[in-house]
PDB file of C-alpha atoms in Angstrom:
ATOM      1  CA  MET C   1       7.874  11.607   6.603  1.00 55.00           C
ATOM      2  CA  ALA C   2       6.020   9.149   8.787  1.00 69.00           C
ATOM      3  CA  LEU C   3       5.387   6.578   6.041  1.00 89.00           C
ATOM      4  CA  GLU C   4       8.889   6.422   4.568  1.00 94.00           C
ATOM      5  CA  ARG C   5       9.337   2.846   5.759  1.00 95.00           C
ATOM      6  CA  GLU C   6       6.117   1.702   4.079  1.00 95.00           C
ATOM      7  CA  PHE C   7       7.029   3.405   0.787  1.00 95.00           C
ATOM      8  CA  LYS C   8      10.543   1.916   0.895  1.00 96.00           C
ATOM      9  CA  TYR C   9       8.936  -1.502   1.411  1.00 96.00           C
ATOM     10  CA  PHE C  10       6.802  -0.938  -1.709  1.00 96.00           C
ATOM     11  CA  VAL C  11       9.800   0.159  -3.801  1.00 96.00           C
ATOM     12  CA  ASP C  12      11.997  -2.693  -2.538  1.00 97.00           C
ATOM     13  CA  HIS C  13       9.275  -5.309  -3.230  1.00 97.00           C
ATOM     14  CA  GLN C  14       7.558  -3.642  -6.189  1.00 97.00           C
ATOM     15  CA  ASP C  15       8.068  -6.496  -8.678  1.00 96.00           C
ATOM     16  CA  GLU C  16       6.578  -9.157  -6.413  1.00 97.00           C
ATOM     17  CA  LEU C  17       3.773  -6.854  -5.254  1.00 98.00           C
ATOM     18  CA  VAL C  18       2.848  -5.971  -8.845  1.00 97.00           C
ATOM     19  CA  ALA C  19       2.838  -9.674  -9.718  1.00 98.00           C
ATOM     20  CA  GLN C  20       0.345 -10.276  -6.911  1.00 98.00           C
ATOM     21  CA  TYR C  21      -1.714  -7.040  -6.848  1.00 98.00           C
ATOM     22  CA  SER C  22      -1.301  -5.525 -10.332  1.00 97.00           C
ATOM     23  CA  GLY C  23      -3.533  -2.485 -10.825  1.00 97.00           C
ATOM     24  CA  LYS C  24      -4.930  -2.589  -7.284  1.00 98.00           C
ATOM     25  CA  PHE C  25      -4.605   0.066  -4.614  1.00 98.00           C
ATOM     26  CA  ILE C  26      -2.801  -1.613  -1.755  1.00 98.00           C
ATOM     27  CA  VAL C  27      -2.772  -0.546   1.881  1.00 98.00           C
ATOM     28  CA  ILE C  28       0.578  -0.968   3.630  1.00 97.00           C
ATOM     29  CA  VAL C  29       0.902  -0.881   7.425  1.00 96.00           C
ATOM     30  CA  ASP C  30       4.072  -1.789   9.333  1.00 93.00           C
ATOM     31  CA  VAL C  31       5.757  -2.939   6.092  1.00 93.00           C
ATOM     32  CA  LYS C  32       3.067  -5.441   5.161  1.00 95.00           C
ATOM     33  CA  VAL C  33       0.113  -5.360   2.796  1.00 98.00           C
ATOM     34  CA  VAL C  34      -3.115  -5.380   4.789  1.00 97.00           C
ATOM     35  CA  GLY C  35      -5.575  -4.833   1.942  1.00 97.00           C
ATOM     36  CA  ALA C  36      -5.995  -4.565  -1.830  1.00 98.00           C
ATOM     37  CA  TYR C  37      -8.804  -2.576  -3.461  1.00 98.00           C
ATOM     38  CA  ASP C  38     -10.045  -1.594  -6.911  1.00 98.00           C
ATOM     39  CA  SER C  39     -10.049   2.146  -6.192  1.00 98.00           C
ATOM     40  CA  GLU C  40      -8.230   4.607  -3.972  1.00 98.00           C
ATOM     41  CA  ALA C  41     -11.530   5.578  -2.335  1.00 98.00           C
ATOM     42  CA  GLU C  42     -12.282   1.943  -1.451  1.00 98.00           C
ATOM     43  CA  ALA C  43      -8.742   1.534  -0.088  1.00 98.00           C
ATOM     44  CA  PHE C  44      -9.122   4.622   2.098  1.00 98.00           C
ATOM     45  CA  ALA C  45     -12.546   3.544   3.362  1.00 98.00           C
ATOM     46  CA  GLY C  46     -11.284   0.038   4.124  1.00 97.00           C
ATOM     47  CA  ALA C  47      -8.101   1.210   5.799  1.00 98.00           C
ATOM     48  CA  THR C  48      -9.813   3.754   8.045  1.00 97.00           C
ATOM     49  CA  LYS C  49     -12.052   1.021   9.481  1.00 97.00           C
ATOM     50  CA  SER C  50      -9.014  -0.517  11.167  1.00 96.00           C
ATOM     51  CA  TYR C  51      -6.264   2.114  11.135  1.00 96.00           C
ATOM     52  CA  LYS C  52      -5.851   5.749  12.065  1.00 96.00           C
ATOM     53  CA  VAL C  53      -5.360   8.213   9.201  1.00 95.00           C
ATOM     54  CA  GLY C  54      -1.635   8.783   8.823  1.00 93.00           C
ATOM     55  CA  SER C  55      -0.691   5.291   9.979  1.00 95.00           C
ATOM     56  CA  PHE C  56      -1.051   3.598   6.583  1.00 96.00           C
ATOM     57  CA  LEU C  57       0.121   4.083   3.013  1.00 97.00           C
ATOM     58  CA  ILE C  58      -2.161   3.654   0.015  1.00 98.00           C
ATOM     59  CA  GLN C  59      -0.138   2.840  -3.100  1.00 97.00           C
ATOM     60  CA  HIS C  60      -1.364   2.170  -6.632  1.00 98.00           C
ATOM     61  CA  CYS C  61       0.363  -1.089  -7.457  1.00 97.00           C
ATOM     62  CA  LEU C  62       1.830  -0.598 -10.925  1.00 96.00           C
ATOM     63  CA  PRO C  63       5.198  -1.350 -12.513  1.00 93.00           C
ATOM     64  CA  GLY C  64       7.688   1.447 -13.187  1.00 89.00           C
ATOM     65  CA  LYS C  65       8.962   4.349 -11.143  1.00 81.00           C
TER      66      LYS C  65
END
């Protein structure tokens, strides 16, 4: 999976990310958050302005597994 590293970053930093971006859809590129949006559609639209599809992870930033 191409985005394993980004997902591992989310899992490893989930508590601090939730504290900062709770409920948002965050875009992760190269193990850093590059955007936070209110909906998945907004996150996708924002991410595709700067990044190629498949090069970013959109993750709903919520606590839990």
